């Protein structure tokens, strides 16, 4: 409860600002996107301390549907705005219609090929479906266009889904990132082969 309250307080100001902005300029899809981006950030802000998995509140599906409705209306006004499809797809996959989620994420990627966000979400979808080769491909594409996803990729594929080899495939071309991955797996005896492989790769790159 305390953390949920802190989350609410943290996002209260940007959400209020965008609520007012959309009231003054209701046809501005940028304001709609930012408003619902922050609403989703608050909604998905709690994480399991061990696995880092998102812990959604009980009303998450209801709030998610409200966001989807607003974003869908904005999409009609600006059908080429890729960020709208990415937000739609993520919420649909996590909370609503999973059959539509990946389609919108792929469209979000098609409209913004240099954006790491839909690529990261697509790697998550593939991982959650057990398609680890596809997850590795999406993860590598994500990291190629945006290295800020390093920690998220490690958290997701090491701590949450216990497939660190996917993170290795994504991060293997960047020594600093491999060091981070090595730190994440070195205490797990079952990952000794991968740990040694990372060390060999780092030695070869030095």
Short mmCIF file of C-alpha atoms in Angstrom, two decimals:
data_model
loop_
_atom_site.label_atom_id
_atom_site.label_comp_id
_atom_site.label_asym_id
_atom_site.label_seq_id
_atom_site.Cartn_x
_atom_site.Cartn_y
_atom_site.Cartn_z
CA UNK A 1 0.00 0.00 0.00
CA UNK A 2 2.78 2.46 0.85
CA UNK A 3 4.56 1.84 -2.44
CA UNK A 4 1.29 2.14 -4.39
CA UNK A 5 0.71 5.49 -2.68
CA UNK A 6 4.22 6.63 -3.61
CA UNK A 7 3.63 5.55 -7.21
CA UNK A 8 0.42 7.54 -7.31
CA UNK A 9 2.11 10.61 -5.89
CA UNK A 10 5.04 10.29 -8.31
CA UNK A 11 2.81 10.21 -11.40
CA UNK A 12 0.11 12.57 -10.13
CA UNK A 13 1.74 15.72 -11.50
CA UNK A 14 2.47 14.54 -15.08
CA UNK A 15 -0.93 12.87 -15.31
CA UNK A 16 -2.72 16.01 -14.09
CA UNK A 17 -0.74 18.14 -16.55
CA UNK A 18 -1.69 15.92 -19.47
CA UNK A 19 -5.33 15.70 -18.37
CA UNK A 20 -5.44 19.48 -18.54
CA UNK A 21 -3.58 19.54 -21.87
CA UNK A 22 -6.03 17.08 -23.44
CA UNK A 23 -8.94 19.11 -22.08
CA UNK A 24 -7.61 22.25 -23.75
CA UNK A 25 -6.62 20.49 -26.97
CA UNK A 26 -8.61 17.24 -27.20
CA UNK A 27 -7.53 16.49 -30.75
CA UNK A 28 -3.82 16.46 -29.91
CA UNK A 29 -2.75 12.81 -30.01
CA UNK A 30 0.61 13.57 -28.40
CA UNK A 31 -1.15 14.67 -25.22
CA UNK A 32 -3.37 11.58 -25.32
CA UNK A 33 -0.36 9.36 -25.73
CA UNK A 34 1.62 10.94 -22.88
CA UNK A 35 -1.39 10.93 -20.57
CA UNK A 36 -1.96 7.23 -21.08
CA UNK A 37 1.74 6.42 -21.09
CA UNK A 38 1.97 7.83 -17.56
CA UNK A 39 -1.25 6.12 -16.50
CA UNK A 40 0.17 2.78 -17.65
CA UNK A 41 3.52 3.49 -15.98
CA UNK A 42 1.68 3.93 -12.70
CA UNK A 43 -0.48 0.87 -13.33
CA UNK A 44 2.56 -1.34 -14.04
CA UNK A 45 4.93 0.21 -11.53
CA UNK A 46 4.93 -2.51 -8.86
CA UNK A 47 7.35 -5.44 -9.32
CA UNK A 48 8.15 -8.68 -7.58
CA UNK A 49 11.45 -8.04 -5.75
CA UNK A 50 12.87 -11.43 -6.75
CA UNK A 51 11.67 -12.06 -10.31
CA UNK A 52 11.08 -8.37 -11.26
CA UNK A 53 7.71 -9.42 -12.77
CA UNK A 54 5.02 -6.74 -12.82
CA UNK A 55 2.40 -7.01 -10.07
CA UNK A 56 -0.79 -5.45 -11.36
CA UNK A 57 -3.44 -4.10 -8.96
CA UNK A 58 -6.91 -5.72 -8.83
CA UNK A 59 -8.47 -3.04 -11.05
CA UNK A 60 -5.77 -3.27 -13.71
CA UNK A 61 -7.99 -4.73 -16.44
CA UNK A 62 -10.59 -1.99 -15.94
CA UNK A 63 -7.99 0.79 -16.07
CA UNK A 64 -6.27 -0.94 -18.98
CA UNK A 65 -9.51 -0.95 -20.95
CA UNK A 66 -10.00 2.76 -20.27
CA UNK A 67 -6.52 3.44 -21.62
CA UNK A 68 -7.12 1.25 -24.67
CA UNK A 69 -10.37 3.09 -25.42
CA UNK A 70 -8.68 6.49 -25.28
CA UNK A 71 -5.67 5.40 -27.31
CA UNK A 72 -7.88 3.70 -29.90
CA UNK A 73 -9.81 6.93 -30.37
CA UNK A 74 -6.54 8.83 -30.82
CA UNK A 75 -5.37 6.25 -33.34
CA UNK A 76 -8.29 7.15 -35.58
CA UNK A 77 -7.04 10.75 -35.64
CA UNK A 78 -3.42 9.76 -36.34
CA UNK A 79 -3.20 6.20 -37.69
CA UNK A 80 0.52 6.50 -38.42
CA UNK A 81 1.60 7.24 -34.84
CA UNK A 82 3.53 4.10 -33.91
CA UNK A 83 3.72 4.79 -30.16
CA UNK A 84 -0.05 4.42 -29.90
CA UNK A 85 0.07 0.89 -31.31
CA UNK A 86 2.94 -0.05 -28.99
CA UNK A 87 0.98 1.08 -25.93
CA UNK A 88 -2.15 -0.67 -27.17
CA UNK A 89 -0.30 -3.90 -27.84
CA UNK A 90 1.42 -4.00 -24.47
CA UNK A 91 -1.79 -3.45 -22.51
CA UNK A 92 -3.73 -5.92 -24.65
CA UNK A 93 -1.07 -8.59 -24.16
CA UNK A 94 -0.74 -8.09 -20.42
CA UNK A 95 -4.33 -7.41 -19.44
CA UNK A 96 -6.91 -7.77 -22.20
CA UNK A 97 -7.01 -9.40 -25.65
CA UNK A 98 -3.79 -11.32 -26.14
CA UNK A 99 -4.68 -12.19 -29.72
CA UNK A 100 -4.47 -8.51 -30.70
CA UNK A 101 -1.46 -7.53 -28.59
CA UNK A 102 1.37 -8.89 -30.77
CA UNK A 103 -0.27 -7.54 -33.94
CA UNK A 104 -0.29 -4.01 -32.56
CA UNK A 105 3.24 -4.36 -31.23
CA UNK A 106 4.47 -5.45 -34.65
CA UNK A 107 2.66 -2.52 -36.23
CA UNK A 108 4.21 -0.19 -33.66
CA UNK A 109 7.62 -1.54 -34.68
CA UNK A 110 6.85 -1.21 -38.39
CA UNK A 111 5.87 2.44 -37.95
CA UNK A 112 8.88 3.22 -35.71
CA UNK A 113 11.67 0.76 -36.66
CA UNK A 114 14.25 2.67 -34.60
CA UNK A 115 12.23 2.43 -31.38
CA UNK A 116 13.39 -0.24 -28.93
CA UNK A 117 10.14 -0.33 -26.95
CA UNK A 118 7.99 -2.51 -29.26
CA UNK A 119 10.99 -4.77 -29.90
CA UNK A 120 11.45 -5.31 -26.16
CA UNK A 121 7.78 -6.11 -25.70
CA UNK A 122 7.84 -8.50 -28.67
CA UNK A 123 10.79 -10.31 -27.09
CA UNK A 124 8.72 -10.61 -23.90
CA UNK A 125 5.74 -11.99 -25.81
CA UNK A 126 7.90 -14.58 -27.56
CA UNK A 127 9.48 -15.57 -24.24
CA UNK A 128 6.13 -15.91 -22.51
CA UNK A 129 5.02 -18.18 -25.34
CA UNK A 130 8.16 -20.29 -25.01
CA UNK A 131 9.50 -19.22 -28.41
CA UNK A 132 13.04 -18.63 -27.17
CA UNK A 133 14.74 -18.36 -30.57
CA UNK A 134 12.26 -15.66 -31.59
CA UNK A 135 12.69 -13.98 -28.20
CA UNK A 136 16.45 -13.85 -28.79
CA UNK A 137 16.00 -12.30 -32.25
CA UNK A 138 13.63 -9.60 -30.97
CA UNK A 139 15.87 -8.94 -27.97
CA UNK A 140 18.95 -8.54 -30.16
CA UNK A 141 17.10 -6.13 -32.46
CA UNK A 142 15.94 -4.19 -29.41
CA UNK A 143 19.42 -3.86 -27.97
CA UNK A 144 20.86 -2.96 -31.37
CA UNK A 145 18.63 0.09 -31.70
CA UNK A 146 18.59 1.08 -28.00
CA UNK A 147 21.16 -0.05 -25.43
CA UNK A 148 19.12 1.38 -22.54
CA UNK A 149 17.18 -1.91 -22.52
CA UNK A 150 20.20 -3.80 -21.20
CA UNK A 151 19.00 -4.07 -17.58
CA UNK A 152 15.42 -4.84 -18.61
CA UNK A 153 16.55 -7.65 -20.90
CA UNK A 154 18.72 -9.14 -18.14
CA UNK A 155 15.94 -8.88 -15.56
CA UNK A 156 13.37 -10.43 -17.83
CA UNK A 157 15.35 -13.32 -19.29
CA UNK A 158 17.57 -14.10 -16.29
CA UNK A 159 15.47 -13.44 -13.21
CA UNK A 160 11.92 -13.81 -14.47
CA UNK A 161 12.08 -16.54 -17.12
CA UNK A 162 15.42 -18.20 -16.33
CA UNK A 163 16.63 -18.22 -19.94
CA UNK A 164 19.83 -16.15 -19.70
CA UNK A 165 21.02 -17.51 -23.04
CA UNK A 166 18.48 -15.20 -24.67
CA UNK A 167 20.04 -12.21 -22.95
CA UNK A 168 23.47 -13.47 -24.02
CA UNK A 169 22.42 -13.55 -27.67
CA UNK A 170 21.16 -9.98 -27.39
CA UNK A 171 24.11 -8.54 -25.48
CA UNK A 172 27.04 -10.59 -26.80
CA UNK A 173 28.54 -7.81 -28.94
CA UNK A 174 28.99 -5.37 -26.04
CA UNK A 175 31.58 -6.26 -23.37
CA UNK A 176 30.18 -3.94 -20.69
CA UNK A 177 26.76 -5.55 -21.05
CA UNK A 178 28.28 -9.02 -20.92
CA UNK A 179 29.89 -8.07 -17.62
CA UNK A 180 26.45 -7.15 -16.29
CA UNK A 181 25.07 -10.46 -17.49
CA UNK A 182 27.96 -12.37 -15.92
CA UNK A 183 27.21 -10.72 -12.58
CA UNK A 184 23.57 -11.78 -12.91
CA UNK A 185 24.34 -15.48 -13.51
CA UNK A 186 27.59 -16.15 -11.64
CA UNK A 187 25.89 -17.21 -8.39
CA UNK A 188 23.72 -19.80 -10.17
CA UNK A 189 25.56 -23.15 -10.45
CA UNK A 190 23.24 -24.25 -13.26
CA UNK A 191 24.56 -21.40 -15.41
CA UNK A 192 28.28 -22.19 -15.03
CA UNK A 193 28.61 -23.17 -18.70
CA UNK A 194 27.11 -19.85 -19.79
CA UNK A 195 29.21 -17.94 -17.25
CA UNK A 196 32.39 -19.55 -18.60
CA UNK A 197 31.26 -18.78 -22.14
CA UNK A 198 30.78 -15.12 -21.23
CA UNK A 199 34.25 -15.00 -19.65
CA UNK A 200 35.80 -16.52 -22.78
CA UNK A 201 34.00 -13.96 -24.91
CA UNK A 202 35.20 -11.12 -22.70
CA UNK A 203 38.77 -12.43 -22.78
CA UNK A 204 38.70 -12.63 -26.57
CA UNK A 205 37.40 -9.06 -26.79
CA UNK A 206 40.05 -7.59 -24.46
#
